[in-house]
Coordinates of C-alpha atoms and ligand atoms in Angstrom, one line a residue:
X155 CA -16.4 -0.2 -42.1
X156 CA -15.3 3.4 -43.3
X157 CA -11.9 3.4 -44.4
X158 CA -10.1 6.9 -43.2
X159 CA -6.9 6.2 -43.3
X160 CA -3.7 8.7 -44.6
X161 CA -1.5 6.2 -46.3
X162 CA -2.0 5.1 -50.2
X163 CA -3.5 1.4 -49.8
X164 CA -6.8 0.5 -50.9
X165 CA -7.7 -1.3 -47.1
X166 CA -10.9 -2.4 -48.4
X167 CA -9.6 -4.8 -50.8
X168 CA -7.0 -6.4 -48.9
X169 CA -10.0 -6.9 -46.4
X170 CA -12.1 -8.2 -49.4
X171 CA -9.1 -10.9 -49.5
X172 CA -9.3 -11.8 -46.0
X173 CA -12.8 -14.1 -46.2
X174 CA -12.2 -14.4 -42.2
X175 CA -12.6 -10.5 -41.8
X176 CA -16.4 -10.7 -41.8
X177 CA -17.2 -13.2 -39.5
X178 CA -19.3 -12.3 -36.4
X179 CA -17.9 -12.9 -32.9
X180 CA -20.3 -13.2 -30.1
X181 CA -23.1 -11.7 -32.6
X182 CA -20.4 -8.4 -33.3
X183 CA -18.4 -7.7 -36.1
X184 CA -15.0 -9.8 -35.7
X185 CA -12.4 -6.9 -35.0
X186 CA -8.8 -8.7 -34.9
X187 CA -6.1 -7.4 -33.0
X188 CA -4.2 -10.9 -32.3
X189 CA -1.6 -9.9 -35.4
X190 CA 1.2 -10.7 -33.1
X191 CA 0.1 -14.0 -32.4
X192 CA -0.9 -15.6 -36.1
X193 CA -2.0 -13.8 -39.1
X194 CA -5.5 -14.3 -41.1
X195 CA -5.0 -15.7 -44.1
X196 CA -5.8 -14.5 -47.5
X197 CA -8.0 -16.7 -50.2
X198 CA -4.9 -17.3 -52.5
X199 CA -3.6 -19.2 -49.3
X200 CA -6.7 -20.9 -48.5
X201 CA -7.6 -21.6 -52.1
X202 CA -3.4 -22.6 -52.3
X203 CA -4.0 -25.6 -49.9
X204 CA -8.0 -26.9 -50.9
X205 CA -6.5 -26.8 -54.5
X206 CA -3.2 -28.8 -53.6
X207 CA -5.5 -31.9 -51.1
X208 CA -8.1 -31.7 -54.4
X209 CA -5.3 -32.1 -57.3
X210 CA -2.1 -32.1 -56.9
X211 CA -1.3 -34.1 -53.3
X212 CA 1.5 -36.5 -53.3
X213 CA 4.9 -37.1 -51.3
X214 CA 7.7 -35.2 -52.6
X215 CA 11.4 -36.2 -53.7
X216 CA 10.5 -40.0 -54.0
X217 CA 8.2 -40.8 -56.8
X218 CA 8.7 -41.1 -60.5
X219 CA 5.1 -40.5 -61.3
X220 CA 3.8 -37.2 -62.9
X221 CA 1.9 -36.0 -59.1
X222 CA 5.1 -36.6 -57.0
X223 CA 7.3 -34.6 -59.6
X224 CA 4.5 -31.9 -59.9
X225 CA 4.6 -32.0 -56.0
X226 CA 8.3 -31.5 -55.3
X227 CA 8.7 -29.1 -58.6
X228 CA 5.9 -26.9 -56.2
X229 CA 7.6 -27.4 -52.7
X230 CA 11.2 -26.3 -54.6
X231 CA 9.6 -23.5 -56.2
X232 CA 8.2 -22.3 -52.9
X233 CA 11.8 -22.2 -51.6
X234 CA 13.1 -20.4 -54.5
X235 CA 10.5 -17.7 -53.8
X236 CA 11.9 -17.3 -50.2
X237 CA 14.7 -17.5 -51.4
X238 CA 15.0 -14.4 -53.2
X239 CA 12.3 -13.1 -51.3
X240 CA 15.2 -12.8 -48.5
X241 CA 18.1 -12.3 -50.9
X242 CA 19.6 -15.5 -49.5
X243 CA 23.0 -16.1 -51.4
X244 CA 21.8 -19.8 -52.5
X245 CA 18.3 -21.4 -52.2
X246 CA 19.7 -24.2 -50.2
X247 CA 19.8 -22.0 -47.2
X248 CA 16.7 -22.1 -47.1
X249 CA 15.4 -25.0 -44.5
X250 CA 11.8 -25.5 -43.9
X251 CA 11.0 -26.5 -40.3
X252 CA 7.6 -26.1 -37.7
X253 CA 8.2 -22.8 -37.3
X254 CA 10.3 -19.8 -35.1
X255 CA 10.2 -22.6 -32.4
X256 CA 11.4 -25.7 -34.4
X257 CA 14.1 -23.4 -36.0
X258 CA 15.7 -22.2 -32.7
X259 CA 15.5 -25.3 -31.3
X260 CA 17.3 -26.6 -34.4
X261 CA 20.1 -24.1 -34.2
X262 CA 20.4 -25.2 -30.7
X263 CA 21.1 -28.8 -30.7
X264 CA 22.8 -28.5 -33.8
X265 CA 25.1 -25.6 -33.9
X266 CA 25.0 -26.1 -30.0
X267 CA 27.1 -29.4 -31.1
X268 CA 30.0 -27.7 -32.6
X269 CA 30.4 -25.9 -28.9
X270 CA 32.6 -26.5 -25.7
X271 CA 32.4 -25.7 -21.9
X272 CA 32.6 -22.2 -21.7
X273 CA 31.6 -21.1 -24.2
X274 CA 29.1 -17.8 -24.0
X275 CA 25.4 -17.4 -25.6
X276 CA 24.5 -14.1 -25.5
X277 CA 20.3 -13.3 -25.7
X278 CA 17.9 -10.3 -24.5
X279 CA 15.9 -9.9 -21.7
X280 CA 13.0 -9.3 -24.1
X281 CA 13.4 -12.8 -25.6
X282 CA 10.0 -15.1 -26.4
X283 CA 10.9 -18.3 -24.4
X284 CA 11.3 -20.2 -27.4
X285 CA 14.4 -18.4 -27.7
X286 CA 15.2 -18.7 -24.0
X287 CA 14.4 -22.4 -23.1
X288 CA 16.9 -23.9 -26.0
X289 CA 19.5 -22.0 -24.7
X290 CA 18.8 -23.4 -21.2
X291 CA 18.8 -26.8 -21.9
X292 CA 22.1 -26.5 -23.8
X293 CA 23.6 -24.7 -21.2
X294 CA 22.9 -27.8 -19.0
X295 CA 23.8 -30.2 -21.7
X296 CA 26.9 -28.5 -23.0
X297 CA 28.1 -26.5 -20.0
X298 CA 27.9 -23.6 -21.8
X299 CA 27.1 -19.8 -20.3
X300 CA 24.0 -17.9 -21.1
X301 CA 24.1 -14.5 -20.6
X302 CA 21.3 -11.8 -21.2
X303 CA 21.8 -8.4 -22.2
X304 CA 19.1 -6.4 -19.3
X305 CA 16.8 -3.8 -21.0
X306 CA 15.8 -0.2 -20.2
X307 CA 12.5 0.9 -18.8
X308 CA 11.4 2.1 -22.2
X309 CA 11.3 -1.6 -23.5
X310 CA 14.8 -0.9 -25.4
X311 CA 17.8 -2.7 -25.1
X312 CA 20.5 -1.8 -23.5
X313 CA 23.5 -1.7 -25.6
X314 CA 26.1 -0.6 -23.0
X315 CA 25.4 -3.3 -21.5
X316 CA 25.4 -6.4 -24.7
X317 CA 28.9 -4.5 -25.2
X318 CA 30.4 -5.4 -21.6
X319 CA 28.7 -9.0 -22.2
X320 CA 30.4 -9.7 -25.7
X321 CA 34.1 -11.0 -25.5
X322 CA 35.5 -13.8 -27.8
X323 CA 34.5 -16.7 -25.4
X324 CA 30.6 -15.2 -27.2
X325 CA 29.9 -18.1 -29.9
X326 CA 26.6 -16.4 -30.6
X327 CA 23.9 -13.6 -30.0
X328 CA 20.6 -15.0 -30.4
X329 CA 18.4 -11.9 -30.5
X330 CA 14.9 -11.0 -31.4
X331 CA 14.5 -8.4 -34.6
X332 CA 11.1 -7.1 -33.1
X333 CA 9.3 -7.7 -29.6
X334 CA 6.6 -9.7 -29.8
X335 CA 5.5 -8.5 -26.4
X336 CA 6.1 -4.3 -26.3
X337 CA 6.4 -3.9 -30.7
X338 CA 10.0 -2.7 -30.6
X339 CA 12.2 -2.9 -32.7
X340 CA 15.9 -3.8 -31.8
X341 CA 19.0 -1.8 -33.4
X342 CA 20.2 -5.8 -35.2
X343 CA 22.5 -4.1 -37.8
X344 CA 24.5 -3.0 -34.8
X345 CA 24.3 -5.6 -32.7
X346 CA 24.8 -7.7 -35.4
X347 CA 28.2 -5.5 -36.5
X348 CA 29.5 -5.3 -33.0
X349 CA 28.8 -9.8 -32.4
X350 CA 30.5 -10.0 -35.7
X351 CA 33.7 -7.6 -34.7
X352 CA 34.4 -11.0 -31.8
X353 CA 34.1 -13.8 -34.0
X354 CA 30.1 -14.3 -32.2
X355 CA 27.6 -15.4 -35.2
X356 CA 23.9 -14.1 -34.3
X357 CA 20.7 -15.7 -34.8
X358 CA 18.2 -13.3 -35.4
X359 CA 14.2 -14.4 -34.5
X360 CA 12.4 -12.9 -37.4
X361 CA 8.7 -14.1 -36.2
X362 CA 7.4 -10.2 -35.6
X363 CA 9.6 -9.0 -38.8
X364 CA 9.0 -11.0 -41.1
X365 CA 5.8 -9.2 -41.5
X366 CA 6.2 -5.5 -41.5
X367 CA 10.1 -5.0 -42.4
X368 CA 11.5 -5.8 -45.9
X369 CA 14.3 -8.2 -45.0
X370 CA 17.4 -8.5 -47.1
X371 CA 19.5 -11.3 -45.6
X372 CA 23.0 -9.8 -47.4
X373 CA 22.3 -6.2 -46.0
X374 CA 21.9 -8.0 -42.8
X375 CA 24.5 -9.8 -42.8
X376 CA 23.3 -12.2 -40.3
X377 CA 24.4 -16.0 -39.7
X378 CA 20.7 -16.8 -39.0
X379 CA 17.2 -15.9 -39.3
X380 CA 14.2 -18.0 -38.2
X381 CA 10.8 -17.0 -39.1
X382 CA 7.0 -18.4 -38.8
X383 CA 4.8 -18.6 -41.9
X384 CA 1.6 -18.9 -39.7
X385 CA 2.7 -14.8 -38.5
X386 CA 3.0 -13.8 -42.1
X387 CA -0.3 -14.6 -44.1
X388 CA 0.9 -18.3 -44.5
X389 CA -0.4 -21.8 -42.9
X390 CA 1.0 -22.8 -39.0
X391 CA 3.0 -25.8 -38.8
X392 CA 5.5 -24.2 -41.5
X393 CA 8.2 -21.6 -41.0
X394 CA 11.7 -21.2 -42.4
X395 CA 15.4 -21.1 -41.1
X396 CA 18.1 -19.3 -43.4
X397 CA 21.3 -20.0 -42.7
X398 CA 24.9 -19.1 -44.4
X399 CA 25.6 -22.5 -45.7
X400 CA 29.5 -22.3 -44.8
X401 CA 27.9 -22.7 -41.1
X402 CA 25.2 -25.5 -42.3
X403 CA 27.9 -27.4 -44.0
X404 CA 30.0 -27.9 -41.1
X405 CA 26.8 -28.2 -38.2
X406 CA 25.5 -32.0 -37.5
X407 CA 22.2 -32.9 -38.3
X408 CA 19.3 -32.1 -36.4
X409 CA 16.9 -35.4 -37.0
X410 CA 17.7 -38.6 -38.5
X411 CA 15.2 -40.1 -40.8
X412 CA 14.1 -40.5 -44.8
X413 CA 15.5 -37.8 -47.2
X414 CA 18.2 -36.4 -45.2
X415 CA 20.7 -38.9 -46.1
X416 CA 22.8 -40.0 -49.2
X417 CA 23.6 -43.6 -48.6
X418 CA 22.4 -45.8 -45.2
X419 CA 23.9 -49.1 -44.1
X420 CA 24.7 -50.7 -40.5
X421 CA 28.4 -50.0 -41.0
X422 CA 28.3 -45.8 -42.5
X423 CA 25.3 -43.8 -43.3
X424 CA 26.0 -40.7 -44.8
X425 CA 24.5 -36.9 -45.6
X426 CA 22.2 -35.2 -48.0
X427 CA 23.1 -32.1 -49.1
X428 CA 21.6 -29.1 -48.1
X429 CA 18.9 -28.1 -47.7
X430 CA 17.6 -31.2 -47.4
X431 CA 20.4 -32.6 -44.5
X432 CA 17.9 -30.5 -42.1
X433 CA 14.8 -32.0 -43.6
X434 CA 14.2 -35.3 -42.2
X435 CA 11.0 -37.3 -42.9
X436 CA 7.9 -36.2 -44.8
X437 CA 8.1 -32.7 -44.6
X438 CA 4.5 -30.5 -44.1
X439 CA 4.3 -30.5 -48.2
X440 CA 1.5 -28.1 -48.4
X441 CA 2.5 -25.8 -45.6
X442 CA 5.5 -25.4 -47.5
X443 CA 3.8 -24.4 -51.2
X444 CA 1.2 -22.1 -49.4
X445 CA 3.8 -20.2 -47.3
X446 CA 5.5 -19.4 -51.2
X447 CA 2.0 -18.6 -52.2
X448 CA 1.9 -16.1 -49.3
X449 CA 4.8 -14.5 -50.1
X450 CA 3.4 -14.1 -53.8
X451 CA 0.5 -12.4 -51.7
X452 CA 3.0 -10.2 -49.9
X453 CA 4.8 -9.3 -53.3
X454 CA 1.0 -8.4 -54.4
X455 CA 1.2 -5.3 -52.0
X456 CA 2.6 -2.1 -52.0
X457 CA 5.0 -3.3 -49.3
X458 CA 6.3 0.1 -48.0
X459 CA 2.5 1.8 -47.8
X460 CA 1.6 -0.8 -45.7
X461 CA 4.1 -0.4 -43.0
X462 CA 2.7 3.7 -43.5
X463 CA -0.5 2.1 -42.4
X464 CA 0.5 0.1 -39.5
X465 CA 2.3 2.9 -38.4
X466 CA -0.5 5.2 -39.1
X467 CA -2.8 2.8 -37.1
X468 CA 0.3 2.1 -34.1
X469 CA 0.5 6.2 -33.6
X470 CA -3.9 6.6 -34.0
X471 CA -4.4 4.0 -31.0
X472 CA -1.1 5.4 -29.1
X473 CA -3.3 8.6 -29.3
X474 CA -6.3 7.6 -27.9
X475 CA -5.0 4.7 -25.3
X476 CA -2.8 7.8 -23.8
X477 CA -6.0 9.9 -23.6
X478 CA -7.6 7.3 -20.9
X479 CA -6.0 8.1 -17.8
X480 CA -5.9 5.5 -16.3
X481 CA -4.0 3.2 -18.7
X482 CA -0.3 2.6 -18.7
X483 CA 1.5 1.5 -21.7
X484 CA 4.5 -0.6 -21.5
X485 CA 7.4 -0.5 -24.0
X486 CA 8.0 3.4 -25.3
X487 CA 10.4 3.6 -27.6
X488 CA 9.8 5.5 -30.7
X489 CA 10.9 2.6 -33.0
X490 CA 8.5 0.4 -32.8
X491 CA 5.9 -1.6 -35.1
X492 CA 2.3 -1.4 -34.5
X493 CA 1.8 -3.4 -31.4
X494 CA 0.8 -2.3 -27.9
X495 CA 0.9 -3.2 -24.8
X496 CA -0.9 -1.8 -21.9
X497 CA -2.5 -2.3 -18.5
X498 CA -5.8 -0.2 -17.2
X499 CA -5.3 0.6 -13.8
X500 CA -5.2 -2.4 -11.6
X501 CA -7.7 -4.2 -13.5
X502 CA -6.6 -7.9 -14.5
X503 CA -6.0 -7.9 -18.1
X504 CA -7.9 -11.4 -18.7
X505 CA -10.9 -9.5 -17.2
X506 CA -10.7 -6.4 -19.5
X507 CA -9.6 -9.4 -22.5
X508 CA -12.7 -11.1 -21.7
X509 CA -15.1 -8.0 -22.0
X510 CA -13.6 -6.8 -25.0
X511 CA -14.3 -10.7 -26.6
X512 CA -17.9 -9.9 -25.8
X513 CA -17.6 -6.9 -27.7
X514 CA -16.3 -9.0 -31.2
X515 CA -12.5 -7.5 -30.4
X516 CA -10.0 -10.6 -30.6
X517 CA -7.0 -9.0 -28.2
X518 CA -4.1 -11.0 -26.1
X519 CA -3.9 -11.1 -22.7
X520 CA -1.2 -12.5 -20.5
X521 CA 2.4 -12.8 -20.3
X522 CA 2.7 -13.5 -24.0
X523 CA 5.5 -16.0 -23.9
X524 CA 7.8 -13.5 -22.1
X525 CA 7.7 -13.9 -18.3
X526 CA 10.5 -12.3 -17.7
X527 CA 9.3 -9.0 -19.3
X528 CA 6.4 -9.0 -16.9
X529 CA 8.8 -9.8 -14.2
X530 CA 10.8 -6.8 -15.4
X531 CA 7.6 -4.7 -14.7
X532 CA 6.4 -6.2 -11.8
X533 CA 3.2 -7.0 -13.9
X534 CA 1.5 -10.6 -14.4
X535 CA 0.3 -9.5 -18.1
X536 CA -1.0 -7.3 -20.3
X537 CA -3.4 -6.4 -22.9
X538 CA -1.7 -6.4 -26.2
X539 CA -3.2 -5.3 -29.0
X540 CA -1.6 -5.6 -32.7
X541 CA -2.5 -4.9 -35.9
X542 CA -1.9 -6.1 -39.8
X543 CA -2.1 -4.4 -42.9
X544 CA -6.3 -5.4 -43.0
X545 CA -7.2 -3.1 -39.9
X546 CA -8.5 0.4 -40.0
X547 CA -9.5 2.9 -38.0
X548 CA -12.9 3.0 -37.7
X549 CA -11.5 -0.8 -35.4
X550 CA -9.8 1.3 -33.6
X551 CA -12.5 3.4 -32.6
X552 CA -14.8 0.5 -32.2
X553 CA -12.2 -1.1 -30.2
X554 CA -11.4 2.0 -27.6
X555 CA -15.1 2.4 -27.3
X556 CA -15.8 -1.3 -26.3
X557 CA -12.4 -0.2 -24.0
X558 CA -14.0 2.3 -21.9
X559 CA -17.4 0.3 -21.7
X560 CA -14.8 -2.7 -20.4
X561 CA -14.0 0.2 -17.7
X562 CA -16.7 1.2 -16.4
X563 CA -18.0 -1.7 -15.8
X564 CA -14.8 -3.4 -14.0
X565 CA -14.0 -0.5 -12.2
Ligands
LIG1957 C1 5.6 -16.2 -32.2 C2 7.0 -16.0 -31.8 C3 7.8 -17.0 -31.6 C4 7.4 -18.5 -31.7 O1 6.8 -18.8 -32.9 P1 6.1 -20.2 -33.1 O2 5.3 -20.0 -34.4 O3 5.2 -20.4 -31.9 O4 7.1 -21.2 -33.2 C5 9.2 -16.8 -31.3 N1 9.6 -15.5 -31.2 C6 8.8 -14.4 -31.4 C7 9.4 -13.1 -31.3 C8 7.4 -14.7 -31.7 O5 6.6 -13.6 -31.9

């Protein structure tokens, strides 16, 4: 495919790195626009996890023998990388978990421990409902308040509003960086300023910024982040939860089991240190050494003309989508990454999803793990369509052209 694209990076190699790029879908060239839902993977990841089952597999922080050392010498490396990667005051902030999911959850029963009846959770309307459904089921546990901040028409949040809601009963504001549903991005270094100015800590979901914003976790300032490796070039089952380790030191732990403790017996059983306290059991070794070998794959770009690409790509499809007059996107704030979100018409977006898979283009359709967005709207779904540093614009045209074939024949 022709590369036309403005911004400075060579697209065609990073494609070249992407082995999956040239599969064929339904007999078509595989155009992927599911960005916002996982990430293709490059061959130093790939390569990273074949390499590690064929020579180097063993369990970590156990053995004396050469493999287990070589093994846990890998998965510690792999933090430090992160580490600094996110300017994280101390590598043993750095906890491994599942993923966004596992990490929010984790933040919720443990952190949720330290809190009392009362107490006020702030989140967003725009929330994915792993970062609703925790909250819930603590509120219910631990007779605690949720409250959510509502959001504008535009998709934005409304920050009138998250000011009435914070007081100092607010423990914490647990708030998504970027939308995974409309691409916007939220205003954290304020919210995260104003949460700070009533004692709240926040908890920010980095699983759409992890990606295509350079995080620096002492700029931030926040007492949280939670990301998925599987959304930023590195294997699923892996993701990572920072936390300031003044707060981890003082929260219970999460799961009881091998390598979290110091000392077991039937009278005491006491604590490892961080971050391993948060790391019961065998933890997904590989997932762990891969997601550092994606990060080496991130450090391998030119970071800030990729996000002039996406952007270059988010403003190319705006243009054409907006020429169609019958679509409607939702979510139109001006700071936002490259993901959109539309409806055509009244057309069900499964059926326009469906036709497009025909066509070779890999889109989302639904509610995207936001309901209450598309409740918001009065909409059951959307089409969403997002795109990573690897797509071009010659997709783009491919894709709106399979778009309006989709069209005509549905409407
Ligand atoms: C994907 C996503 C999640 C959930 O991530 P998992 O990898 O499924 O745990 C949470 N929040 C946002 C904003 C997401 O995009």
């Amino acid at each position: 495919m022709k590369d036309t694209t403005q911004s400075r990076i060579a697209v065609q190699d990073i494609r070249s790195q992407f082995p999956i790029l040239t599969q064929k879908v339904n007999g078509r060239d595989l155009i992927y626009f599911d960005n916002a839902a996982t990430s293709q993977k490059p061959l130093i990841v790939i390569d990273k996890i074949k390499n590690y089952y064929e020579k180097e597999n063993a369990n970590i922080h156990r053995g004396v023998h050469s493999l287990s050392q070589e093994a846990t010498t890998a998965y510690e490396q792999a933090r430090q990388k992160i580490s600094s990667y996110l300017n994280a005051k101390s590598d043993s902030e750095i906890i491994f978990t599942k993923g966004t999911t596992d990490g929010i959850n984790l933040i919720a029963s443990s952190f949720g421990e330290l809190l009392s009846p009362g107490d006020e959770i702030i989140i967003s309307a725009m929330e994915h409902h792993s970062n609703i459904v925790p909250w819930q089921l603590l509120e219910s546990r631990k007779k605690i308040k949720l409250k959510v901040v509502p959001i504008h028409k535009s998709g934005e949040i409304d920050l009138n509003a998250f000011e009435k809601l914070l007081n100092e009963k607010t423990k914490l504001v647990s708030i998504t960086h970027i939308s995974n549903s409309l691409g916007i991005i939220n205003p954290i270094n304020e919210i995260i300023r104003k949460s700070h100015l009533v004692g709240a800590k926040v908890l920010i979901d980095g699983a759409q910024s992890i990606q295509h914003e350079k995080i620096d976790l002492q700029e931030l300032n926040c007492d949280f982040f939670v990301f998925s490796g599987h959304k930023v070039y590195g294997p699923t089952g892996v993701g990572v939860l920072y936390g300031k380790s003044e707060l981890l030191n003082i929260m219970p732990p999460y799961q009881g089991g091998g390598d979290m403790i110091e000392k077991v017996s039937f009278e005491k059983t006491t604590f490892n240190v961080l971050p391993f306290k948060f790391e019961a059991g065998t933890p997904n070794i590989v997932g762990g050494i891969a997601l550092g070998t994606a990060f080496d794959f991130i450090d391998s770009l030119n970071f800030e003309q990729c996000q002039v690409h996406e952007l270059e790509l988010l403003r190319y499809a705006e243009a054409q989508l907006n020429a169609i007059p019958t679509i409607k996107i939702f979510g139109t704030s001006k700071n936002k990454t490259s993901v959109i979100s539309f409806n055509v018409g009244d057309i069900h977006p499964f059926d326009i999803g469906t036709l497009l898979d025909k066509q070779g283009v890999a889109v989302r359709t639904g509610h995207h793990c936001t309901q209450p967005i598309m409740d918001f709207y009065q909409i059951p779904g959307t089409i969403r369509v997002s795109f990573s540093i690897y797509n071009t614009k010659g997709e783009i045209d491919l894709f709106v052209a399979a778009l309006n074939k989709s069209i005509q024949i549905l409407s």
